[in-house]
mmCIF file of C-alpha atoms and ligand atoms in Angstrom:
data_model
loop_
_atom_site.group_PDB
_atom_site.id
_atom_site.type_symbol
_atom_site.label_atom_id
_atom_site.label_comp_id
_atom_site.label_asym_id
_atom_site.label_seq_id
_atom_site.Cartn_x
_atom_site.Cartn_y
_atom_site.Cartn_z
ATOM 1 C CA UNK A 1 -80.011 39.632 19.062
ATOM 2 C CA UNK A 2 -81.456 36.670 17.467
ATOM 3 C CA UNK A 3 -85.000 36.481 17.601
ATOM 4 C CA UNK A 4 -86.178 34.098 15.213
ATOM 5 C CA UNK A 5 -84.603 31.207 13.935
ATOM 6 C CA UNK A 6 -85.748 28.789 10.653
ATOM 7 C CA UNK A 7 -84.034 24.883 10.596
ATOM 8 C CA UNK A 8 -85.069 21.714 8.632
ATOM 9 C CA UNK A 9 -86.731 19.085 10.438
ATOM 10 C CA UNK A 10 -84.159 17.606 12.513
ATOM 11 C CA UNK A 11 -82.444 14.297 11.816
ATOM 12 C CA UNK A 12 -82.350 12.541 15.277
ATOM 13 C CA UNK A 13 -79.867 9.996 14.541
ATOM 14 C CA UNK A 14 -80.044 8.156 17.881
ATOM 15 C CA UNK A 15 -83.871 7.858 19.674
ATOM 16 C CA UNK A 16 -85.237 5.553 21.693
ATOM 17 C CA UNK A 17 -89.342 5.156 21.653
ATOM 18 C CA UNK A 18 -89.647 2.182 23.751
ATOM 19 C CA UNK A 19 -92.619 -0.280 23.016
ATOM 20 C CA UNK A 20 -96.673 -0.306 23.773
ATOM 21 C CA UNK A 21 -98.509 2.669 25.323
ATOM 22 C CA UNK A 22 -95.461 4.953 26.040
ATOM 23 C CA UNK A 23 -95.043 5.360 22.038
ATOM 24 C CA UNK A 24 -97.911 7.193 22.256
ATOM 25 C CA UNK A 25 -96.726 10.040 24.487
ATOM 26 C CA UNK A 26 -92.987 9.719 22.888
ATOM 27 C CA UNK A 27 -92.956 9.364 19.255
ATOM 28 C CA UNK A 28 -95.578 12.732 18.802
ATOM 29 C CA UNK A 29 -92.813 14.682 20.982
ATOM 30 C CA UNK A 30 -90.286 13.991 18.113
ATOM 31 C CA UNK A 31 -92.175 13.808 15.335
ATOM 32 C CA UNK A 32 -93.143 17.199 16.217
ATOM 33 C CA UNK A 33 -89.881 18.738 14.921
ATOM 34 C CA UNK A 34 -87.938 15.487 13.516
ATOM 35 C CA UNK A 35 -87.992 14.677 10.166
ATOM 36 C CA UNK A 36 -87.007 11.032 10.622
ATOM 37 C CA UNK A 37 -85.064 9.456 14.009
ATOM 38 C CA UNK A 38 -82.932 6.447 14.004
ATOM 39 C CA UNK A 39 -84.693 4.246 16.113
ATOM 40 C CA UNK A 40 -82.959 2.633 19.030
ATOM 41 C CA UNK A 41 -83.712 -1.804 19.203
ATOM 42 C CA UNK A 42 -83.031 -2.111 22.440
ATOM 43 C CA UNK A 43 -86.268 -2.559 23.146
ATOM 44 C CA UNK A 44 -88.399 -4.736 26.155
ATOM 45 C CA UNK A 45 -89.908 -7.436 26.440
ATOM 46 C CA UNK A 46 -88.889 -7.897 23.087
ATOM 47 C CA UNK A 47 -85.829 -6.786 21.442
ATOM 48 C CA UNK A 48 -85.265 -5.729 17.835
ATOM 49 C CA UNK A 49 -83.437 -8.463 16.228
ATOM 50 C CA UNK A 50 -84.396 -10.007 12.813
ATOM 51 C CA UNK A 51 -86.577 -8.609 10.059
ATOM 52 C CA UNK A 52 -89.657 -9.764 11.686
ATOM 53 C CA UNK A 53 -89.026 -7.489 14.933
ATOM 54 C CA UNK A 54 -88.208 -4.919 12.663
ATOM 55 C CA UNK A 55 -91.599 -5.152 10.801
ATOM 56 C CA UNK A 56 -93.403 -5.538 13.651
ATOM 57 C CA UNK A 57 -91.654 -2.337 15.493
ATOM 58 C CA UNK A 58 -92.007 0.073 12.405
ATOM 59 C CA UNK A 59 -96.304 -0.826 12.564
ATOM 60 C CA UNK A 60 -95.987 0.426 16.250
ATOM 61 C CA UNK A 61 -93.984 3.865 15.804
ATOM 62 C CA UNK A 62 -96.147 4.188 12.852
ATOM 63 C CA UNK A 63 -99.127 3.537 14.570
ATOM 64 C CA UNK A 64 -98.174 6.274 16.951
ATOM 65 C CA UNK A 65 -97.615 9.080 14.953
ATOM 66 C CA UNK A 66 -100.346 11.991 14.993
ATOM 67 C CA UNK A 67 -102.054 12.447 11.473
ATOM 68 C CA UNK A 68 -100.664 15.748 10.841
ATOM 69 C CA UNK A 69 -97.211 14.490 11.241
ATOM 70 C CA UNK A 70 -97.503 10.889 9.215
ATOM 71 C CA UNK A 71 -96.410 12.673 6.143
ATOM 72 C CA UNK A 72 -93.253 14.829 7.505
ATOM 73 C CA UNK A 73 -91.723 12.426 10.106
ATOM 74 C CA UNK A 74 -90.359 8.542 9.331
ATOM 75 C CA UNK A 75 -88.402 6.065 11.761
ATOM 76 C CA UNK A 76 -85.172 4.969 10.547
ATOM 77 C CA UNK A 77 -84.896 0.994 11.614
ATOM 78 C CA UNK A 78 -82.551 -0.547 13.079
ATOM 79 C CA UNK A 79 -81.541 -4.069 14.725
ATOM 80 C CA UNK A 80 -79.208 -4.717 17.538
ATOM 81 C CA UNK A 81 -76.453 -7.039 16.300
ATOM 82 C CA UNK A 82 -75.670 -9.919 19.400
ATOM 83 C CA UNK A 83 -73.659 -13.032 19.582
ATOM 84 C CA UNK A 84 -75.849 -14.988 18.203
ATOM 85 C CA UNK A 85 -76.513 -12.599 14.883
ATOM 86 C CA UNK A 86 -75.457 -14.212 11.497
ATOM 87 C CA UNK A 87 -75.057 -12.505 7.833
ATOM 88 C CA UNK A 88 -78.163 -13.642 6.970
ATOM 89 C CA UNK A 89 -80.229 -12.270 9.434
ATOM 90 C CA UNK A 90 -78.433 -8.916 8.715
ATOM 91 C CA UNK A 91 -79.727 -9.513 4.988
ATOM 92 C CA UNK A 92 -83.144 -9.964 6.382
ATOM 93 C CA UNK A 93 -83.453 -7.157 8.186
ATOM 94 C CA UNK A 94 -81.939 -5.125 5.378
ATOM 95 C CA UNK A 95 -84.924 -6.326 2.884
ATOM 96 C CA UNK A 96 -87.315 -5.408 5.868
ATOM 97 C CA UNK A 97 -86.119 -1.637 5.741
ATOM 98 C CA UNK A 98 -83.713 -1.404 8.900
ATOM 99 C CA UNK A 99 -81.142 0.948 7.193
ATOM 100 C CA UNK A 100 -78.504 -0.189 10.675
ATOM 101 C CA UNK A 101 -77.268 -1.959 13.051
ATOM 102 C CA UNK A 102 -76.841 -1.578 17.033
ATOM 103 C CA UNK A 103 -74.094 -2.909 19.033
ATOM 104 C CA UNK A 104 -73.682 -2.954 22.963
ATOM 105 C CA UNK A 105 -70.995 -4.389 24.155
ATOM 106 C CA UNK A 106 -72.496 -6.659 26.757
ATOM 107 C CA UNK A 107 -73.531 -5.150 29.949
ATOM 108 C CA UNK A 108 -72.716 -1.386 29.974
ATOM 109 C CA UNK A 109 -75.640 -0.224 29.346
ATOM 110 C CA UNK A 110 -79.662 -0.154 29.903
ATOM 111 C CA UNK A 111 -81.091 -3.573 28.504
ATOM 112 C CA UNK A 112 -77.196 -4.161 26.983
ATOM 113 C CA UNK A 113 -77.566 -7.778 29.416
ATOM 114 C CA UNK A 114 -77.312 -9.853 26.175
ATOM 115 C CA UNK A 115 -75.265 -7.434 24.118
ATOM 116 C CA UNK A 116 -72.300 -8.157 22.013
ATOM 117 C CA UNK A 117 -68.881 -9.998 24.067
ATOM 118 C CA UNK A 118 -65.931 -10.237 21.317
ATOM 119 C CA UNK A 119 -66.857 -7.706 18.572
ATOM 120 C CA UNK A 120 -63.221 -8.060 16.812
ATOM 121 C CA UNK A 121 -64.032 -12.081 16.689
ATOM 122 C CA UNK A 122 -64.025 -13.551 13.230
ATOM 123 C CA UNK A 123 -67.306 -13.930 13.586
ATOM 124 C CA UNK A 124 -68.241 -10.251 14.341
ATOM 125 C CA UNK A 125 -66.303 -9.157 11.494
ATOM 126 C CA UNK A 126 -68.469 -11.131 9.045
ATOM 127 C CA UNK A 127 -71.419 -9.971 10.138
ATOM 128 C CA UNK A 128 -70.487 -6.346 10.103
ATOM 129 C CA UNK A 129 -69.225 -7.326 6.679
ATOM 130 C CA UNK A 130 -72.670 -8.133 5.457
ATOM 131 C CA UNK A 131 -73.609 -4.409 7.326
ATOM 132 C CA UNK A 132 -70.932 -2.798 4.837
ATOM 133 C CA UNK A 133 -72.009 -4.558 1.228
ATOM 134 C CA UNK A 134 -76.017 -3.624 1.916
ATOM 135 C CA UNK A 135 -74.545 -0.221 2.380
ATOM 136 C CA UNK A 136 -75.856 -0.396 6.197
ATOM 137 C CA UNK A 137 -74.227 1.471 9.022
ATOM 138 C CA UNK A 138 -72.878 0.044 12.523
ATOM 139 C CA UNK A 139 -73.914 2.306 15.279
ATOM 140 C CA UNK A 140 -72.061 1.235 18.539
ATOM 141 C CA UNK A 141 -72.291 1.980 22.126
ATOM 142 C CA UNK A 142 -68.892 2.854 22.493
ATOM 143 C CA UNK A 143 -67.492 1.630 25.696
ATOM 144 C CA UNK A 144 -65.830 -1.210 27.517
ATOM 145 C CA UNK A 145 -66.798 -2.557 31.273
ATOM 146 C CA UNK A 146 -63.778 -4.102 32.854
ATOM 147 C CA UNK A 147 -63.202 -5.168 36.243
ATOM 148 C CA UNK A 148 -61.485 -2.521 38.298
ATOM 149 C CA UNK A 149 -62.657 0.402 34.946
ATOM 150 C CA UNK A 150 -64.039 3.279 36.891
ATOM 151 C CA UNK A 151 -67.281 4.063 35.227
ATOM 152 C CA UNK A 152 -65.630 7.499 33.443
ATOM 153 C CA UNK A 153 -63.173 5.344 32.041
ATOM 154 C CA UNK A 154 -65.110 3.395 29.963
ATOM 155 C CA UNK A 155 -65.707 4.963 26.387
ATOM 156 C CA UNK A 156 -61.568 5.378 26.777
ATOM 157 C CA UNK A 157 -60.974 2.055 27.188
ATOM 158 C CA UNK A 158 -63.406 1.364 24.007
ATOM 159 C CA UNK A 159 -61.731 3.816 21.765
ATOM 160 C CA UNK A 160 -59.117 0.955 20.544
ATOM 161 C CA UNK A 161 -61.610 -1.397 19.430
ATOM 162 C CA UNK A 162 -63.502 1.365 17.488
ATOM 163 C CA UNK A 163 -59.996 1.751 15.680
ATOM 164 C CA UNK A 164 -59.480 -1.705 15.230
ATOM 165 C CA UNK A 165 -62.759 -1.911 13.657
ATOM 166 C CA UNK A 166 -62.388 0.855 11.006
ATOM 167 C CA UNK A 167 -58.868 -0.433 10.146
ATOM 168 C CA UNK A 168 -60.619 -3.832 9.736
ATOM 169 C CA UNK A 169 -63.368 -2.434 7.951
ATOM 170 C CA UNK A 170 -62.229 0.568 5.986
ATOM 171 C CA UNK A 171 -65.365 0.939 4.083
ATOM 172 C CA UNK A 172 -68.320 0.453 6.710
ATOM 173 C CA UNK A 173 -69.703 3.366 8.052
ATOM 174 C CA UNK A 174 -69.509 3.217 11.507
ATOM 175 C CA UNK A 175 -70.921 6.099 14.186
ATOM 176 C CA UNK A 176 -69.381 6.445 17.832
ATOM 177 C CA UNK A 177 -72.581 6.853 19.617
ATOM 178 C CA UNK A 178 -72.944 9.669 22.214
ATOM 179 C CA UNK A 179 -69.527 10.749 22.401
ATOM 180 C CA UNK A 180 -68.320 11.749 25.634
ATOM 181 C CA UNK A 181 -65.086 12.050 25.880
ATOM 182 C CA UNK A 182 -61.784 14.560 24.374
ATOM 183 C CA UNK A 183 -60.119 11.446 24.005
ATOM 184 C CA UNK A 184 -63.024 9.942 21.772
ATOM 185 C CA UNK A 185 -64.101 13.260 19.798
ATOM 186 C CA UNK A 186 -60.041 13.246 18.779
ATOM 187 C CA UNK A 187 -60.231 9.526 18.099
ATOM 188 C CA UNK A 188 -63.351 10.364 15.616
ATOM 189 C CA UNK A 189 -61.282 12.882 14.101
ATOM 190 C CA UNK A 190 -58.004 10.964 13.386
ATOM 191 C CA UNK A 191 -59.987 7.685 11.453
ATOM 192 C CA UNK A 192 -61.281 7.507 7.725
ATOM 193 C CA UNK A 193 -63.839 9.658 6.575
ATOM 194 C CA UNK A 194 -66.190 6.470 7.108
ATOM 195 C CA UNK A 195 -65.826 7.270 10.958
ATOM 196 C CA UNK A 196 -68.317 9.340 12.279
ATOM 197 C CA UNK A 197 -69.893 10.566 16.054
ATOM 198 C CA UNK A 198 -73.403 11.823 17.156
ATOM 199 C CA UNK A 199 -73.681 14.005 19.999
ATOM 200 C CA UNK A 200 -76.546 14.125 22.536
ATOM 201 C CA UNK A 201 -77.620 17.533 23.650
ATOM 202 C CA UNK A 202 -77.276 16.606 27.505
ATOM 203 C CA UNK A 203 -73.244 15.597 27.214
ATOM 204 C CA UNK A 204 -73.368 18.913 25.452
ATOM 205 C CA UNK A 205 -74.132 20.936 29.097
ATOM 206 C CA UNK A 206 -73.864 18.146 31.827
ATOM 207 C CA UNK A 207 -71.072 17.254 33.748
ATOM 208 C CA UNK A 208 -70.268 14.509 36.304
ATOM 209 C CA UNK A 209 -70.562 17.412 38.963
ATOM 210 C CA UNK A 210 -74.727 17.361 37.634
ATOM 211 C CA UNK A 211 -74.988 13.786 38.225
ATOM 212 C CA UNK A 212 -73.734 13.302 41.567
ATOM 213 C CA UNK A 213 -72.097 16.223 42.818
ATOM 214 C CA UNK A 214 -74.648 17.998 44.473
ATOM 215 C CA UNK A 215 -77.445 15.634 45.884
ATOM 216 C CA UNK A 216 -77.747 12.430 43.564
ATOM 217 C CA UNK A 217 -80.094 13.436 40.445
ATOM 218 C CA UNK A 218 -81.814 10.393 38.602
ATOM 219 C CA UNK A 219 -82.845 12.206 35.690
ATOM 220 C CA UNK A 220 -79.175 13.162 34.508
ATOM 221 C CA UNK A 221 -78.051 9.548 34.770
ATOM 222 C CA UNK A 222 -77.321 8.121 31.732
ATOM 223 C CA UNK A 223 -74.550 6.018 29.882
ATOM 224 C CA UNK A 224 -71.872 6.935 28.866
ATOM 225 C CA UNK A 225 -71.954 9.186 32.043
ATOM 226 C CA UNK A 226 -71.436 12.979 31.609
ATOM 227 C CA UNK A 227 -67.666 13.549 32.395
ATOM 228 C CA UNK A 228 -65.098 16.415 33.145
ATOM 229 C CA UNK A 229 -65.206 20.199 32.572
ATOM 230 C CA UNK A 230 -62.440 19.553 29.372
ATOM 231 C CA UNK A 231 -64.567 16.825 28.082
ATOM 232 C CA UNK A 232 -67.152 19.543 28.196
ATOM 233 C CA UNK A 233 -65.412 21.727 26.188
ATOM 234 C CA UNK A 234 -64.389 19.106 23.375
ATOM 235 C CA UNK A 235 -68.013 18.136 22.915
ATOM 236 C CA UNK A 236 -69.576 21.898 22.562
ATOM 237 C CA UNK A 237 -66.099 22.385 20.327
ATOM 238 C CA UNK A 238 -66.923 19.578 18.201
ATOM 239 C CA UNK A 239 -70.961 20.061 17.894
ATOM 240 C CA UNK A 240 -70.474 22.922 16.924
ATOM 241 C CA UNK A 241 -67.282 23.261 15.063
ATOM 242 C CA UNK A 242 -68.763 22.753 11.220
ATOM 243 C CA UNK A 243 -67.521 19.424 11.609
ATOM 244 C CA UNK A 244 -69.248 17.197 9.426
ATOM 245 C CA UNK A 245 -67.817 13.979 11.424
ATOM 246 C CA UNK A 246 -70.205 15.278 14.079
ATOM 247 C CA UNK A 247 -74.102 15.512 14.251
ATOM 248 C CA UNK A 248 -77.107 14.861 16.491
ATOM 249 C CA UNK A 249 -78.007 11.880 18.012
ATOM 250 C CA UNK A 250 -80.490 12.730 21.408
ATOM 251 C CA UNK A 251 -80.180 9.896 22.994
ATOM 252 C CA UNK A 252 -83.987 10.591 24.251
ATOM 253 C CA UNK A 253 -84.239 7.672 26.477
ATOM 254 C CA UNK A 254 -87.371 7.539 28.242
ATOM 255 C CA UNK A 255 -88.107 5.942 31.651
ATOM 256 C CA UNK A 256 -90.823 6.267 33.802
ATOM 257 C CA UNK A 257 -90.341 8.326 37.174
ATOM 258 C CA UNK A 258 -90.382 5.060 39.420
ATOM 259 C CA UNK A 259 -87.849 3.700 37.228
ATOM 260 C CA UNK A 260 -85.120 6.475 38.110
ATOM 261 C CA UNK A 261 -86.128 7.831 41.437
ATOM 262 C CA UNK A 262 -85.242 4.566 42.967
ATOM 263 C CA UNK A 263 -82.455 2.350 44.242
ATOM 264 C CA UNK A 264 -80.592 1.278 41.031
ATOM 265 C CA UNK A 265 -82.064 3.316 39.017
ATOM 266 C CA UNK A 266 -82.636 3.404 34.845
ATOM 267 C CA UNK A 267 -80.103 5.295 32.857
ATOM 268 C CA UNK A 268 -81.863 7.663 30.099
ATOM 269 C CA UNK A 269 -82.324 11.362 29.988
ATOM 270 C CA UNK A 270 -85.842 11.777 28.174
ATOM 271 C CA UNK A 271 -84.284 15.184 26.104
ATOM 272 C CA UNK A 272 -87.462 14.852 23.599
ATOM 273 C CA UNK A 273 -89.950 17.223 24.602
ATOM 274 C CA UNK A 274 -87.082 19.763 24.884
ATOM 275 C CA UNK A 275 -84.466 19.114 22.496
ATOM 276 C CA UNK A 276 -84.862 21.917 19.837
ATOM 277 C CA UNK A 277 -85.078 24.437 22.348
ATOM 278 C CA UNK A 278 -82.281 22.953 24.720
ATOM 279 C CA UNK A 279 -79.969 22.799 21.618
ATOM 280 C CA UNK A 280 -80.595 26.749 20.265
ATOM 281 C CA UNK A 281 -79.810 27.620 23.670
ATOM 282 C CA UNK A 282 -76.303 25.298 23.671
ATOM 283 C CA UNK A 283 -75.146 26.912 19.824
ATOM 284 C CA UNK A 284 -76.262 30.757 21.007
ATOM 285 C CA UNK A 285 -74.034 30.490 24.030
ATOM 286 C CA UNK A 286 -70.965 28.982 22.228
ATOM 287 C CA UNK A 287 -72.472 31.752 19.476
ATOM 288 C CA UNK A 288 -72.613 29.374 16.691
ATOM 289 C CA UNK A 289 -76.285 29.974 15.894
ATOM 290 C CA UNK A 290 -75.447 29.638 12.161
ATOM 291 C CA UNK A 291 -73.935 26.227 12.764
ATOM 292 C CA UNK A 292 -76.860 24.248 14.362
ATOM 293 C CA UNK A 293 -78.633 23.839 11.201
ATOM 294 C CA UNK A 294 -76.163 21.692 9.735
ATOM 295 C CA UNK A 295 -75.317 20.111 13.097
ATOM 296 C CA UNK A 296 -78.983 18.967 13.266
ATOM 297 C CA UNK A 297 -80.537 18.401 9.679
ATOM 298 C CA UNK A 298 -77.410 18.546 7.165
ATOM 299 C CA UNK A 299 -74.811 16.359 8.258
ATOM 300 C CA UNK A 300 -76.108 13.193 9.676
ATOM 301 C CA UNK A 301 -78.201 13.068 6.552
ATOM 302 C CA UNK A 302 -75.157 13.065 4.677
ATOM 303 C CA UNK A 303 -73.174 10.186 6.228
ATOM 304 C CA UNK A 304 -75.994 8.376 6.096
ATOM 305 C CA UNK A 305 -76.664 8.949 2.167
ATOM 306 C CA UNK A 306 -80.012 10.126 2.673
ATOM 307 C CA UNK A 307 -81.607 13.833 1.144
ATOM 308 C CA UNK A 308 -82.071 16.267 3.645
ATOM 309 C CA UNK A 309 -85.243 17.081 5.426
ATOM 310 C CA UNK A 310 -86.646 19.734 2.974
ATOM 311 C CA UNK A 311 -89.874 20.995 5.894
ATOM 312 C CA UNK A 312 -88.938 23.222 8.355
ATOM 313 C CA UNK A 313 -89.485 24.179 11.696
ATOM 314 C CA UNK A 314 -89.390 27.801 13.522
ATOM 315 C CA UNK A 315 -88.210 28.684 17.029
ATOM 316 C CA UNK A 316 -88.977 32.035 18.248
ATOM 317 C CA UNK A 317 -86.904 33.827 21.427
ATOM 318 C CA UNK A 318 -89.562 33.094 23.929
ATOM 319 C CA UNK A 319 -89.557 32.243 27.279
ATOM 320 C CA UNK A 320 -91.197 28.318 27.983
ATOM 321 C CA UNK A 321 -91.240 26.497 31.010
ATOM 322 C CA UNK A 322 -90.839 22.932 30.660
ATOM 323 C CA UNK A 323 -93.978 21.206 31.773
ATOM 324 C CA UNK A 324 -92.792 18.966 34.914
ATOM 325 C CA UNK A 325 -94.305 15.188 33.491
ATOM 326 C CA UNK A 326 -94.885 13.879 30.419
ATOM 327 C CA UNK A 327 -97.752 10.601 31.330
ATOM 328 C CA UNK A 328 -95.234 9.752 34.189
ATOM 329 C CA UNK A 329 -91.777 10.711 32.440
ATOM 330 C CA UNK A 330 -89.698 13.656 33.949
ATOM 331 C CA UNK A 331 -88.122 15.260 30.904
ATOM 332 C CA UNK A 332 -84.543 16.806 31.222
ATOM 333 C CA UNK A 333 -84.926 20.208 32.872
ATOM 334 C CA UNK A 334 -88.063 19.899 34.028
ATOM 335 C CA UNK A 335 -89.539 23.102 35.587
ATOM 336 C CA UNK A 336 -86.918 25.081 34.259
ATOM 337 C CA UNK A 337 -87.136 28.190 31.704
ATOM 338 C CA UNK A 338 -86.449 27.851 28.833
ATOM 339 C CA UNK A 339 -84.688 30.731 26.153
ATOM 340 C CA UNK A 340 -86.732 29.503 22.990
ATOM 341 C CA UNK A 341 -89.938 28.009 22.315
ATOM 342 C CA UNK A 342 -90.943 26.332 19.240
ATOM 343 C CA UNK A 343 -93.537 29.010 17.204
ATOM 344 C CA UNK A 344 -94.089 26.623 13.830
ATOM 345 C CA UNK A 345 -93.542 22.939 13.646
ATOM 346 C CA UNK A 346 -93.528 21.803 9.997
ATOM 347 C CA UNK A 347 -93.161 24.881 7.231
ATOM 348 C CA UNK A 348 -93.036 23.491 3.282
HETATM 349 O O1 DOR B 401 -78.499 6.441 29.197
HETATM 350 C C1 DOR B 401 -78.772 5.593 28.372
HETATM 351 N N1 DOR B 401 -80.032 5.129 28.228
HETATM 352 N N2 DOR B 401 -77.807 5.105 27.606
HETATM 353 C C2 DOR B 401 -78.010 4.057 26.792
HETATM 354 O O2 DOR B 401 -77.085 3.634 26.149
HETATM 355 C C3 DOR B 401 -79.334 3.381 26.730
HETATM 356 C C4 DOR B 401 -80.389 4.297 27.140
HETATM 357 C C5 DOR B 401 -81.724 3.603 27.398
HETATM 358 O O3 DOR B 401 -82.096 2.724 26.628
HETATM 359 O O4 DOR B 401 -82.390 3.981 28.351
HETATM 360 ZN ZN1 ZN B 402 -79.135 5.130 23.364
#
């Protein structure tokens, strides 16, 4: 048995810190084991937007990163592309170090109220054009609300835009955020090589049944929503397949407790505190220990053109209970036992 394992600090390819006083309790959580995380814009009161919010963001998450860790963990920027977003803003925001862009189609998502409406409009397609000649990527919330569209339908219904856009755009780099779906992990598969997924750690062992199936549990709601049993199984196939298509985005999407034990609650799992742990536990079950190195650190760095992490990190086979709050935010399995616990959190 296993009882030791070494991996490079982790790309997280898909984080969200928040803004003000909670970056204080998140971003030291990741930065712990991360070696950079591509940070969400989706932001409150103020959204990420234009190389000014992008400046202004990066001094926060900087701000909030422990000493010991400013040297071995950097935020990736990024802005979240709207309506009202023109080329030159994207240009902007390039020269102010966001490295890509956001899209939510309007409404499916938390804070997603002003997000994109026609994304194959003439319009769209220049500005993702500017995206593809700074060498930026397009990272998109990947589904579609329609009237009468069950919920679980929705990344489905997406899937033909996605394809519309890489035929449109056959050299932009585009990532199918949080995939959650067969249907959308074969998708990924069939376009270009410029067609990419991440994968959060939660779709990797939730499904609908967790949600709402027995008793209604706020802190596994999240968007896209966790799906069938064969969905599942594509997702833990794909992670951890050697599949260079697919790599780790968390998703971490913190929200305080009164936010999602409540009517209407937020959407988010906060997976942060957890998520190197959670995710040995995933690849030793499916035993594909040896793959979640790459699925982590090797090739996210890679379709994004960046060198890999070259620090390390070392978890060790020990039982770890997951504390129960983190300053008001309930991480993902709370309470619960962990299989691995992190023994060394930044090795040269
Ligand atoms: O569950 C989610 N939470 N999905 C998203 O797309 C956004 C995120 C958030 O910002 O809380
Ligand atoms: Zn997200």
């Amino acid at each position: 048995m296993t009882e030791q394992i070494t991996l490079h600090r982790f790309d997280d390819m898909h984080c969200h810190f928040r803004t003000g006083e909670i970056l204080k309790t998140v971003v030291p959580l990741t930065s712990l084991y991360a070696g950079r995380a591509v940070v969400m814009p989706n932001t409150r009161p103020r959204a990420i937007l234009d190389a000014d919010d992008v400046t202004w963001y990066r001094e926060q998450i900087l701000a909030a990163i422990p000493p010991d860790h400013r040297d071995c963990f950097h935020p990736l920027m990024t802005i979240e592309i709207r309506n009202e977003t023109t080329p030159a803003m994207v240009y902007a925001a390039y020269r102010a170090g966001a490295i890509a862009a956001k899209v939510y189609p309007r409404g499916v998502t938390t804070n997603a109220e002003h997000g994109m409406e026609q994304l194959l409009s003439a319009q769209a397609i220049d500005t993702f054009r500017a995206l593809d000649e700074l060498g930026m990527l397009l990272l998109i919330h990947g589904e579609r609300d329609e009237p009468r569209l069950l919920v679980t339908q929705r990344e489905e219904a997406f899937l033909p835009t996605l394809q519309q856009l890489a035929l449109q755009l056959p050299t932009l780099r585009i990532v199918l955020e949080h995939v959650s779906t067969r249907v959308g992990v074969e998708t990924v598969r069939s376009l270009g090589a410029n067609v990419a997924a991440t994968i959060t750690a939660h779709h990797l062992c939730l499904t609908l049944n967790d949600v709402i199936g027995n008793g209604v549990h706020p802190h596994h709601a999240c968007m896209p929503t966790p799906k069938g049993f064969d969905d599942l199984d594509a997702l833990i196939e794909a992670a951890t397949s050697g599949d260079p298509k697919f790599f780790l985005g968390s998703d971490t999407a913190p929200h305080l407790r009164e936010k999602k034990e409540c009517a209407h609650g937020a959407c988010g799992v906060f997976t942060a505190p957890i998520l190197p742990m959670l995710l040995a536990d995933m690849f030793e079950r499916a035993d594909r220990l040896d793959r979640l190195d790459d699925f982590v650190s090797r090739f996210g760095a890679e379709f994004y053109r960046i060198p890999r992490n070259h620090r390390k990190i070392v978890l060790g086979k020990r039982s770890w209970c997951v504390p129960a709050e983190y300053a008001g935010i309930v991480p993902f399995k709370a309470g619960e036992l962990l299989s691995w616990q992190l023994i060394d959190s930044c090795v040269c």
